[in-house]
GROMACS .gro file of C-alpha atoms in nm:
model
  243
    1UNK     CA    1  18.830   2.462  -9.260
    2UNK     CA    2  18.847   2.422  -8.885
    3UNK     CA    3  18.739   2.782  -8.839
    4UNK     CA    4  18.444   2.734  -9.076
    5UNK     CA    5  18.336   2.419  -8.891
    6UNK     CA    6  18.360   2.601  -8.559
    7UNK     CA    7  18.143   2.883  -8.691
    8UNK     CA    8  17.879   2.639  -8.814
    9UNK     CA    9  17.880   2.459  -8.480
   10UNK     CA   10  17.843   2.788  -8.293
   11UNK     CA   11  17.554   2.904  -8.512
   12UNK     CA   12  17.382   2.568  -8.475
   13UNK     CA   13  17.420   2.581  -8.097
   14UNK     CA   14  17.277   2.932  -8.077
   15UNK     CA   15  16.986   2.837  -8.297
   16UNK     CA   16  16.913   2.528  -8.090
   17UNK     CA   17  16.924   2.727  -7.767
   18UNK     CA   18  16.688   2.990  -7.905
   19UNK     CA   19  16.441   2.726  -8.019
   20UNK     CA   20  16.454   2.546  -7.684
   21UNK     CA   21  16.385   2.867  -7.493
   22UNK     CA   22  16.081   2.942  -7.711
   23UNK     CA   23  15.899   2.627  -7.601
   24UNK     CA   24  15.639   2.719  -7.337
   25UNK     CA   25  15.674   2.569  -6.992
   26UNK     CA   26  15.383   2.330  -6.952
   27UNK     CA   27  15.463   2.238  -6.594
   28UNK     CA   28  15.460   2.579  -6.425
   29UNK     CA   29  15.228   2.660  -6.138
   30UNK     CA   30  14.959   2.914  -6.231
   31UNK     CA   31  14.934   3.232  -6.026
   32UNK     CA   32  14.553   3.254  -6.063
   33UNK     CA   33  14.595   3.632  -6.101
   34UNK     CA   34  14.371   3.641  -6.409
   35UNK     CA   35  14.092   3.463  -6.226
   36UNK     CA   36  14.135   3.688  -5.923
   37UNK     CA   37  14.092   3.996  -6.143
   38UNK     CA   38  13.777   3.860  -6.307
   39UNK     CA   39  13.624   3.767  -5.971
   40UNK     CA   40  13.691   4.112  -5.831
   41UNK     CA   41  13.528   4.272  -6.131
   42UNK     CA   42  13.215   4.059  -6.175
   43UNK     CA   43  13.134   3.903  -5.835
   44UNK     CA   44  12.992   4.099  -5.540
   45UNK     CA   45  13.048   4.050  -5.167
   46UNK     CA   46  12.745   3.820  -5.145
   47UNK     CA   47  12.888   3.589  -5.408
   48UNK     CA   48  12.640   3.689  -5.677
   49UNK     CA   49  12.763   3.726  -6.033
   50UNK     CA   50  12.722   3.988  -6.303
   51UNK     CA   51  12.692   3.733  -6.583
   52UNK     CA   52  12.594   3.995  -6.842
   53UNK     CA   53  12.915   4.184  -6.778
   54UNK     CA   54  13.119   3.866  -6.746
   55UNK     CA   55  13.000   3.747  -7.087
   56UNK     CA   56  13.157   4.055  -7.247
   57UNK     CA   57  13.491   3.940  -7.108
   58UNK     CA   58  13.447   3.569  -7.180
   59UNK     CA   59  13.773   3.560  -7.374
   60UNK     CA   60  13.973   3.642  -7.061
   61UNK     CA   61  13.802   3.355  -6.878
   62UNK     CA   62  13.880   3.116  -7.163
   63UNK     CA   63  14.243   3.232  -7.157
   64UNK     CA   64  14.265   3.152  -6.785
   65UNK     CA   65  14.111   2.807  -6.834
   66UNK     CA   66  14.356   2.743  -7.118
   67UNK     CA   67  14.645   2.832  -6.889
   68UNK     CA   68  14.521   2.579  -6.633
   69UNK     CA   69  14.479   2.314  -6.902
   70UNK     CA   70  14.841   2.360  -7.010
   71UNK     CA   71  14.976   2.346  -6.654
   72UNK     CA   72  14.823   2.039  -6.494
   73UNK     CA   73  14.926   1.949  -6.138
   74UNK     CA   74  15.210   1.703  -6.088
   75UNK     CA   75  15.307   1.482  -5.796
   76UNK     CA   76  15.560   1.747  -5.692
   77UNK     CA   77  15.285   1.999  -5.616
   78UNK     CA   78  15.183   2.046  -5.253
   79UNK     CA   79  14.830   1.966  -5.139
   80UNK     CA   80  14.747   2.336  -5.108
   81UNK     CA   81  14.873   2.400  -5.461
   82UNK     CA   82  14.650   2.123  -5.591
   83UNK     CA   83  14.352   2.247  -5.391
   84UNK     CA   84  14.394   2.598  -5.530
   85UNK     CA   85  14.420   2.463  -5.882
   86UNK     CA   86  14.113   2.241  -5.869
   87UNK     CA   87  13.889   2.476  -5.667
   88UNK     CA   88  13.962   2.766  -5.902
   89UNK     CA   89  13.926   2.540  -6.204
   90UNK     CA   90  13.589   2.411  -6.087
   91UNK     CA   91  13.455   2.759  -6.015
   92UNK     CA   92  13.590   2.913  -6.336
   93UNK     CA   93  13.456   2.626  -6.545
   94UNK     CA   94  13.115   2.659  -6.381
   95UNK     CA   95  13.104   3.028  -6.473
   96UNK     CA   96  13.204   2.944  -6.831
   97UNK     CA   97  12.928   2.682  -6.850
   98UNK     CA   98  12.674   2.946  -6.749
   99UNK     CA   99  12.814   3.203  -6.994
  100UNK     CA  100  12.804   2.951  -7.279
  101UNK     CA  101  12.433   2.895  -7.210
  102UNK     CA  102  12.337   3.246  -7.095
  103UNK     CA  103  12.069   3.367  -7.045
  104UNK     CA  104  11.954   3.081  -6.824
  105UNK     CA  105  11.748   3.078  -6.503
  106UNK     CA  106  11.921   2.782  -6.340
  107UNK     CA  107  12.223   2.564  -6.400
  108UNK     CA  108  11.981   2.272  -6.392
  109UNK     CA  109  11.821   2.405  -6.710
  110UNK     CA  110  12.143   2.308  -6.888
  111UNK     CA  111  12.156   1.949  -7.011
  112UNK     CA  112  12.374   1.732  -6.784
  113UNK     CA  113  12.576   2.024  -6.644
  114UNK     CA  114  12.787   1.806  -6.416
  115UNK     CA  115  12.832   1.515  -6.657
  116UNK     CA  116  12.951   1.690  -6.973
  117UNK     CA  117  13.319   1.611  -7.033
  118UNK     CA  118  13.467   1.935  -7.164
  119UNK     CA  119  13.702   2.073  -6.896
  120UNK     CA  120  14.059   2.027  -7.015
  121UNK     CA  121  14.341   1.925  -6.783
  122UNK     CA  122  14.653   1.839  -6.979
  123UNK     CA  123  14.559   1.608  -7.265
  124UNK     CA  124  14.238   1.483  -7.100
  125UNK     CA  125  13.889   1.621  -7.060
  126UNK     CA  126  13.681   1.597  -6.744
  127UNK     CA  127  13.331   1.676  -6.626
  128UNK     CA  128  13.260   1.905  -6.333
  129UNK     CA  129  13.126   1.600  -6.151
  130UNK     CA  130  13.452   1.412  -6.198
  131UNK     CA  131  13.657   1.707  -6.074
  132UNK     CA  132  13.441   1.729  -5.763
  133UNK     CA  133  13.387   1.363  -5.678
  134UNK     CA  134  13.696   1.188  -5.817
  135UNK     CA  135  13.957   1.455  -5.751
  136UNK     CA  136  13.860   1.712  -5.487
  137UNK     CA  137  13.667   1.479  -5.257
  138UNK     CA  138  13.952   1.226  -5.274
  139UNK     CA  139  14.182   1.485  -5.118
  140UNK     CA  140  14.016   1.434  -4.777
  141UNK     CA  141  13.938   1.801  -4.724
  142UNK     CA  142  13.563   1.834  -4.653
  143UNK     CA  143  13.584   2.213  -4.648
  144UNK     CA  144  13.607   2.210  -5.028
  145UNK     CA  145  13.227   2.182  -5.021
  146UNK     CA  146  13.213   2.542  -4.895
  147UNK     CA  147  13.464   2.665  -5.155
  148UNK     CA  148  13.324   2.529  -5.481
  149UNK     CA  149  13.021   2.699  -5.628
  150UNK     CA  150  12.740   2.556  -5.840
  151UNK     CA  151  12.604   2.889  -5.969
  152UNK     CA  152  12.295   2.872  -5.747
  153UNK     CA  153  12.164   3.077  -5.455
  154UNK     CA  154  12.172   2.789  -5.205
  155UNK     CA  155  12.528   2.694  -5.295
  156UNK     CA  156  12.818   2.828  -5.091
  157UNK     CA  157  12.888   3.173  -5.229
  158UNK     CA  158  13.143   3.229  -5.501
  159UNK     CA  159  13.420   3.426  -5.331
  160UNK     CA  160  13.534   3.734  -5.521
  161UNK     CA  161  13.899   3.643  -5.474
  162UNK     CA  162  14.084   3.340  -5.607
  163UNK     CA  163  14.198   3.058  -5.378
  164UNK     CA  164  14.575   3.060  -5.334
  165UNK     CA  165  14.813   2.800  -5.188
  166UNK     CA  166  14.971   3.047  -4.944
  167UNK     CA  167  14.635   3.140  -4.790
  168UNK     CA  168  14.446   2.815  -4.842
  169UNK     CA  169  14.392   2.727  -4.475
  170UNK     CA  170  14.261   3.072  -4.385
  171UNK     CA  171  14.039   3.084  -4.692
  172UNK     CA  172  13.885   2.743  -4.626
  173UNK     CA  173  13.823   2.834  -4.262
  174UNK     CA  174  13.660   3.160  -4.365
  175UNK     CA  175  13.440   2.991  -4.627
  176UNK     CA  176  13.327   2.723  -4.380
  177UNK     CA  177  13.251   2.972  -4.102
  178UNK     CA  178  13.068   3.201  -4.344
  179UNK     CA  179  12.853   2.925  -4.490
  180UNK     CA  180  12.755   2.762  -4.161
  181UNK     CA  181  12.653   3.095  -4.006
  182UNK     CA  182  12.470   3.222  -4.315
  183UNK     CA  183  12.105   3.231  -4.210
  184UNK     CA  184  11.991   3.220  -4.573
  185UNK     CA  185  12.150   2.876  -4.603
  186UNK     CA  186  12.127   2.730  -4.250
  187UNK     CA  187  11.908   2.798  -3.946
  188UNK     CA  188  12.084   2.697  -3.626
  189UNK     CA  189  11.956   2.684  -3.270
  190UNK     CA  190  12.082   2.498  -2.966
  191UNK     CA  191  11.860   2.195  -3.009
  192UNK     CA  192  11.777   2.198  -3.380
  193UNK     CA  193  11.987   2.234  -3.691
  194UNK     CA  194  11.802   2.320  -4.011
  195UNK     CA  195  12.082   2.263  -4.256
  196UNK     CA  196  12.165   2.297  -4.621
  197UNK     CA  197  12.129   1.978  -4.821
  198UNK     CA  198  12.504   1.993  -4.873
  199UNK     CA  199  12.535   1.840  -4.526
  200UNK     CA  200  12.299   1.562  -4.635
  201UNK     CA  201  12.452   1.490  -4.975
  202UNK     CA  202  12.808   1.484  -4.843
  203UNK     CA  203  12.748   1.374  -4.486
  204UNK     CA  204  13.007   1.098  -4.512
  205UNK     CA  205  13.276   1.358  -4.586
  206UNK     CA  206  13.199   1.551  -4.267
  207UNK     CA  207  13.151   1.258  -4.031
  208UNK     CA  208  13.460   1.042  -4.081
  209UNK     CA  209  13.569   1.112  -3.721
  210UNK     CA  210  13.282   1.305  -3.558
  211UNK     CA  211  12.906   1.344  -3.578
  212UNK     CA  212  12.755   1.611  -3.800
  213UNK     CA  213  12.666   1.817  -3.492
  214UNK     CA  214  13.024   1.791  -3.366
  215UNK     CA  215  13.161   1.896  -3.704
  216UNK     CA  216  12.946   2.209  -3.716
  217UNK     CA  217  12.985   2.306  -3.349
  218UNK     CA  218  13.332   2.472  -3.365
  219UNK     CA  219  13.220   2.695  -3.652
  220UNK     CA  220  12.878   2.793  -3.521
  221UNK     CA  221  12.826   3.130  -3.355
  222UNK     CA  222  12.539   2.969  -3.165
  223UNK     CA  223  12.616   2.703  -2.905
  224UNK     CA  224  12.460   2.375  -3.012
  225UNK     CA  225  12.389   2.048  -2.838
  226UNK     CA  226  12.573   1.741  -2.960
  227UNK     CA  227  12.237   1.564  -2.987
  228UNK     CA  228  12.054   1.850  -3.160
  229UNK     CA  229  11.793   1.737  -3.411
  230UNK     CA  230  11.890   1.773  -3.776
  231UNK     CA  231  11.656   1.875  -4.056
  232UNK     CA  232  11.735   1.974  -4.412
  233UNK     CA  233  11.614   2.281  -4.597
  234UNK     CA  234  11.487   2.308  -4.953
  235UNK     CA  235  11.757   2.395  -5.205
  236UNK     CA  236  11.723   2.702  -5.425
  237UNK     CA  237  11.874   2.625  -5.765
  238UNK     CA  238  11.801   2.970  -5.910
  239UNK     CA  239  12.099   3.130  -6.083
  240UNK     CA  240  12.323   3.328  -5.846
  241UNK     CA  241  12.294   3.639  -6.057
  242UNK     CA  242  12.318   4.000  -5.944
  243UNK     CA  243  11.970   4.147  -5.979
   0.00000   0.00000   0.00000
């Protein structure tokens, strides 16, 4: 009888262990490898997107977004891990929004593109606007404005590699330098800065400790005066599509 009881206990223990190991880990940190592959395949060096081709692989994008939804950041994650998660999530969700409404000439042709609550993080749903304004901007990293993309030509370009925690600082520096010195988005001279409206809309993020001119100065290839005049350029909301 004792032997029979021992056998039952052993079988029960093995079965319990097997069941426990089959439960997916919902707190792991995503590698972003899937997103990196998709970006490399459908986004060019200028940040323009082959939406027609991307749409044929929409399932892979949905799979990546599902993996992010099931692995929401926790308090134990580092700031760079959270930045990578939310920047990649924002950009991937923006691409999905375009694909779901494609063909479209502009993201602004979609009804309330930044207010729709459909992006899943854990058991909650968020809008793109909430991810940007209530999460990313609250992280006190103004360079996120040069990393997230709004699917438009005047937006900072969509990089064709994913943002990663290990390279976050270098990637943010590169994105900021690239955007500020991009003459299709900003026109800079010593005494006048004709800037993207991004610097107008989010001026408070850039000027917590310095003036706007002082913020831009270290990144600019052109020497600028600290009292240079600032003007803002028209924003091109046309879809950032490869022609």
